[in-house]
Coordinates of C-alpha atoms in Angstrom, one line a residue:
Chain A
M1 CA 101.7 -41.2 8.0
R2 CA 99.3 -38.3 8.5
Q3 CA 96.5 -40.5 7.3
L4 CA 97.5 -43.3 9.7
I5 CA 97.4 -40.8 12.6
L6 CA 94.0 -39.5 11.5
S7 CA 92.5 -43.0 11.1
R8 CA 93.6 -43.8 14.6
K9 CA 92.2 -40.6 16.0
I10 CA 88.7 -40.9 14.4
P11 CA 87.4 -43.8 16.6
F12 CA 88.8 -42.1 19.6
L13 CA 87.1 -38.8 18.7
L14 CA 83.8 -40.6 17.9
G15 CA 84.0 -42.3 21.3
I16 CA 84.5 -38.9 23.0
L17 CA 81.6 -37.5 21.0
I18 CA 79.3 -40.4 22.1
V19 CA 80.3 -39.9 25.8
I20 CA 79.6 -36.1 25.6
L21 CA 76.3 -36.7 23.8
T22 CA 75.1 -39.3 26.3
S23 CA 76.7 -38.3 29.5
C24 CA 73.5 -36.7 30.7
G25 CA 71.3 -39.8 30.0
H26 CA 68.7 -39.5 27.3
I27 CA 69.0 -36.7 24.9
R28 CA 66.3 -34.0 25.2
L29 CA 65.7 -31.8 22.1
I30 CA 62.3 -30.4 23.1
S31 CA 60.6 -29.4 26.4
D32 CA 58.9 -31.8 28.7
Y33 CA 55.2 -32.1 29.1
D34 CA 53.7 -29.4 31.3
E35 CA 50.5 -30.3 33.2
I36 CA 49.6 -26.6 33.9
T37 CA 50.0 -25.7 30.3
D38 CA 47.9 -28.6 29.2
K39 CA 45.1 -27.8 31.8
T40 CA 45.2 -24.1 31.1
V41 CA 44.9 -24.6 27.3
T42 CA 42.1 -27.0 27.8
A43 CA 40.3 -24.6 30.1
L44 CA 40.7 -21.7 27.6
Q45 CA 39.5 -24.0 24.8
E46 CA 36.3 -24.6 26.7
K47 CA 35.8 -20.9 27.4
V48 CA 36.3 -20.1 23.7
S49 CA 34.0 -22.9 22.6
T50 CA 31.3 -21.8 25.0
F51 CA 31.7 -18.2 23.8
L52 CA 31.3 -19.2 20.1
V53 CA 28.2 -21.4 20.8
K54 CA 26.6 -18.8 23.0
I55 CA 27.2 -15.8 20.8
E56 CA 26.0 -17.6 17.8
S57 CA 22.6 -18.0 19.5
E58 CA 22.5 -14.3 20.4
I59 CA 23.3 -12.8 17.0
G60 CA 20.9 -10.0 16.2
T61 CA 20.2 -9.3 19.9
D62 CA 21.8 -6.8 22.3
E63 CA 23.1 -9.7 24.3
S64 CA 25.8 -10.4 21.6
K65 CA 27.4 -6.9 22.1
Y66 CA 31.0 -6.6 23.1
E67 CA 30.1 -4.8 26.4
N68 CA 28.4 -8.0 27.6
Y69 CA 31.5 -10.1 27.0
K70 CA 34.2 -8.1 28.6
Q71 CA 34.6 -10.7 31.4
F72 CA 35.2 -13.4 28.7
Y73 CA 38.1 -11.4 27.2
L74 CA 39.5 -10.6 30.7
D75 CA 39.4 -14.3 31.6
A76 CA 41.0 -15.3 28.3
K77 CA 43.8 -12.8 28.8
V78 CA 44.5 -14.1 32.3
D79 CA 44.7 -17.7 30.9
L80 CA 47.0 -16.5 28.1
N81 CA 49.3 -14.7 30.6
T82 CA 49.5 -17.9 32.7
L83 CA 50.4 -19.8 29.6
K84 CA 53.1 -17.2 28.6
V85 CA 54.7 -17.2 32.1
R86 CA 54.7 -21.1 32.1
A87 CA 56.1 -21.3 28.5
D88 CA 58.8 -18.8 29.2
A89 CA 59.9 -20.6 32.4
I90 CA 60.4 -24.0 30.7
E91 CA 63.6 -24.9 28.9
K92 CA 63.7 -25.8 25.2
N93 CA 60.1 -24.6 24.9
K94 CA 60.4 -22.2 21.9
I95 CA 57.7 -24.0 19.9
V96 CA 55.1 -23.8 22.7
Q97 CA 56.1 -20.1 23.3
D98 CA 55.5 -19.4 19.6
Q99 CA 52.1 -21.2 19.8
I100 CA 51.0 -19.1 22.8
T101 CA 52.1 -15.9 21.0
A102 CA 50.0 -16.9 18.0
L103 CA 47.0 -17.9 20.2
T104 CA 47.2 -14.5 21.9
S105 CA 47.1 -12.8 18.5
M106 CA 44.0 -14.9 17.6
I107 CA 42.2 -13.7 20.8
D108 CA 43.2 -10.1 20.1
S109 CA 41.8 -10.3 16.6
L110 CA 38.6 -12.0 17.9
E111 CA 38.2 -9.1 20.4
K112 CA 38.7 -6.5 17.6
L113 CA 36.1 -8.3 15.5
H114 CA 33.7 -8.4 18.4
K115 CA 34.1 -4.6 19.0
I116 CA 33.1 -4.0 15.4
G117 CA 30.2 -6.3 16.0
F118 CA 28.9 -9.6 14.7
A119 CA 25.9 -9.4 12.4
S120 CA 25.4 -12.9 11.1
T121 CA 25.9 -16.5 12.2
E122 CA 28.3 -17.0 9.2
Q123 CA 30.7 -14.6 10.8
I124 CA 30.8 -16.9 13.9
E125 CA 31.0 -20.0 11.6
A126 CA 34.2 -18.6 10.1
L127 CA 35.8 -18.5 13.5
K128 CA 35.1 -22.0 14.7
Q129 CA 37.4 -24.0 12.5
P130 CA 40.6 -21.8 13.0
F131 CA 40.1 -21.9 16.8
N132 CA 39.3 -25.6 16.9
S133 CA 42.4 -26.4 14.7
A134 CA 44.6 -24.2 16.9
F135 CA 43.5 -25.7 20.2
T136 CA 43.6 -29.2 18.8
A137 CA 47.2 -28.6 17.6
I138 CA 48.4 -27.2 20.9
I139 CA 46.9 -30.1 22.9
K140 CA 48.2 -32.6 20.4
L141 CA 51.8 -31.4 20.9
Q142 CA 51.3 -31.5 24.7
M143 CA 50.1 -35.1 24.4
G144 CA 53.1 -35.9 22.3
L145 CA 55.4 -34.4 24.9
K146 CA 53.6 -36.5 27.5
R147 CA 54.3 -39.7 25.5
G148 CA 57.9 -38.6 25.1
E149 CA 58.2 -38.2 28.8
K150 CA 56.8 -41.7 29.5
S151 CA 59.2 -43.3 27.0
N152 CA 62.3 -41.8 28.8
Chain B
M1 CA 34.7 -9.0 -7.5
A2 CA 36.8 -11.4 -9.6
E3 CA 36.1 -15.1 -9.5
L4 CA 38.4 -17.1 -7.3
D5 CA 39.6 -20.6 -8.4
F6 CA 39.5 -22.4 -5.0
G7 CA 40.9 -25.6 -6.4
K8 CA 43.9 -23.8 -7.7
L9 CA 44.3 -21.9 -4.4
V10 CA 44.5 -25.3 -2.5
K11 CA 46.9 -26.7 -5.1
D12 CA 49.2 -23.7 -5.0
M13 CA 49.2 -23.5 -1.2
T14 CA 49.8 -27.2 -0.8
G15 CA 52.8 -27.0 -3.2
A16 CA 54.3 -24.1 -1.3
I17 CA 53.8 -25.7 2.1
K18 CA 55.3 -29.0 0.9
G19 CA 58.7 -27.5 0.1
P20 CA 59.9 -26.6 3.7
L21 CA 58.2 -29.8 5.1
I22 CA 59.6 -32.2 2.5
D23 CA 61.7 -34.2 5.0
H24 CA 58.6 -34.8 7.2
W25 CA 56.0 -34.7 4.4
K26 CA 54.7 -38.2 5.0
E27 CA 53.8 -37.3 8.6
A28 CA 52.9 -33.7 8.0
K29 CA 50.7 -34.3 4.9
P30 CA 47.4 -35.0 6.6
Y31 CA 47.6 -32.0 8.9
A32 CA 49.0 -29.7 6.3
E33 CA 46.4 -30.6 3.6
K34 CA 43.5 -30.3 6.1
E35 CA 44.8 -26.9 7.2
V36 CA 45.2 -25.6 3.6
K37 CA 41.7 -26.8 2.8
S38 CA 40.3 -25.0 5.9
F39 CA 42.2 -21.9 4.9
A40 CA 40.7 -22.0 1.4
D41 CA 37.2 -22.7 2.8
N42 CA 37.4 -19.7 5.1
I43 CA 38.5 -17.5 2.1
K44 CA 35.4 -18.8 0.3
L45 CA 33.3 -17.8 3.3
I46 CA 34.9 -14.3 3.5
A47 CA 34.2 -13.9 -0.2
K48 CA 30.6 -14.9 0.4
L49 CA 30.2 -12.5 3.3
K50 CA 31.7 -9.7 1.2
L51 CA 29.3 -10.3 -1.6
A52 CA 26.4 -10.2 0.9
G53 CA 27.8 -6.9 2.3
K54 CA 28.2 -8.5 5.7
I55 CA 31.9 -7.7 6.3
N56 CA 34.3 -4.9 5.4
E57 CA 38.0 -5.0 4.6
E58 CA 39.1 -4.4 8.2
Q59 CA 37.0 -7.4 9.3
A60 CA 38.3 -9.6 6.4
K61 CA 41.9 -8.8 7.4
L62 CA 41.1 -9.8 11.0
Y63 CA 39.6 -13.1 9.9
I64 CA 42.7 -13.8 7.7
D65 CA 45.0 -13.0 10.7
I66 CA 43.1 -15.5 12.8
Q67 CA 43.4 -18.1 10.1
K68 CA 47.1 -17.5 9.5
N69 CA 47.8 -17.8 13.3
S70 CA 45.8 -21.0 13.4
M71 CA 47.8 -22.4 10.6
R72 CA 51.0 -21.3 12.3
I73 CA 50.1 -23.2 15.4
V74 CA 49.3 -26.3 13.5
L75 CA 52.6 -26.2 11.6
L76 CA 54.5 -25.6 14.9
T77 CA 52.9 -28.8 16.2
I78 CA 54.1 -30.7 13.1
Q79 CA 57.6 -29.3 13.8
G80 CA 57.4 -30.3 17.5
L81 CA 56.2 -33.8 16.7
G82 CA 59.1 -34.1 14.2
I83 CA 61.6 -33.1 16.8
L84 CA 60.1 -35.6 19.2
A85 CA 60.5 -38.3 16.6
V86 CA 64.2 -37.4 16.0
E87 CA 64.7 -37.3 19.8
S88 CA 63.1 -40.7 20.2
A89 CA 65.2 -42.2 17.3
I90 CA 68.5 -40.9 18.9
N91 CA 67.6 -42.3 22.3
A92 CA 66.5 -45.6 20.8
A93 CA 69.9 -45.8 19.0
I94 CA 71.7 -45.1 22.3
D95 CA 69.6 -47.7 24.2
I96 CA 70.6 -50.3 21.6
I97 CA 74.3 -49.9 22.3
K98 CA 74.0 -49.1 26.0
G99 CA 74.5 -52.6 27.4
T100 CA 77.4 -53.5 25.1
V101 CA 79.3 -50.2 25.6
N102 CA 78.8 -50.2 29.4
T103 CA 79.9 -53.8 29.7
A104 CA 82.9 -53.3 27.4
L105 CA 84.2 -50.2 29.1
G106 CA 83.3 -51.3 32.6
W107 CA 81.6 -48.0 33.3
S108 CA 77.9 -47.0 33.2
I109 CA 78.3 -44.1 30.9
L110 CA 75.2 -44.6 28.8

């Protein structure tokens, strides 16, 4: 008898579950694409790329010293703060928030390295791949979120 | 300085990274393997710079921090793309039954 009641209840409960799950239209498990995040990350990527190319050509000269690049770090921190504020304001955005935190740590480490000083082009070479991979990955996710937005 | 076996480093890291990503390994594999190889290449470069006396321990740690955070960002993208795929699959499943359910119930609930 109990089994009969349960077997009649299961389809009903499944129906309720489907209605609850779908009552708000399409299911959203991750944040939407954010144009400002995309543009700010791209702008920061350009600044970092320009920095790496420029400083590589200046190694061994006074021009490569940290003191001459304070503006670059200031600009980068402004961009990172914009990204953090945007990421924190968007729902279901933990992954992007974590990416911005990691990117901020990368820029902090870069600044510390620069304060110690760059003495060879190989030191710059070792920075290009991790920064390129990081920016590519962040932009790739944003592009994915954009496609997800279009499909819904 | 002891000799490093970079082939073994890559193999060990790939094995370790595969475990948590096993459900999405097919999609994650190209990104994860590329990232592991880049990590090992950078360790190789750090070893070379150390041998040449061009970096100290503090600098080496900062390079590794940069590399670790870069790998973290890449893995977060893999995670995000995986979630997007799941989201898309759920929504596709709902779309398939939408017409039938709405018609049968007489309500536009899907």
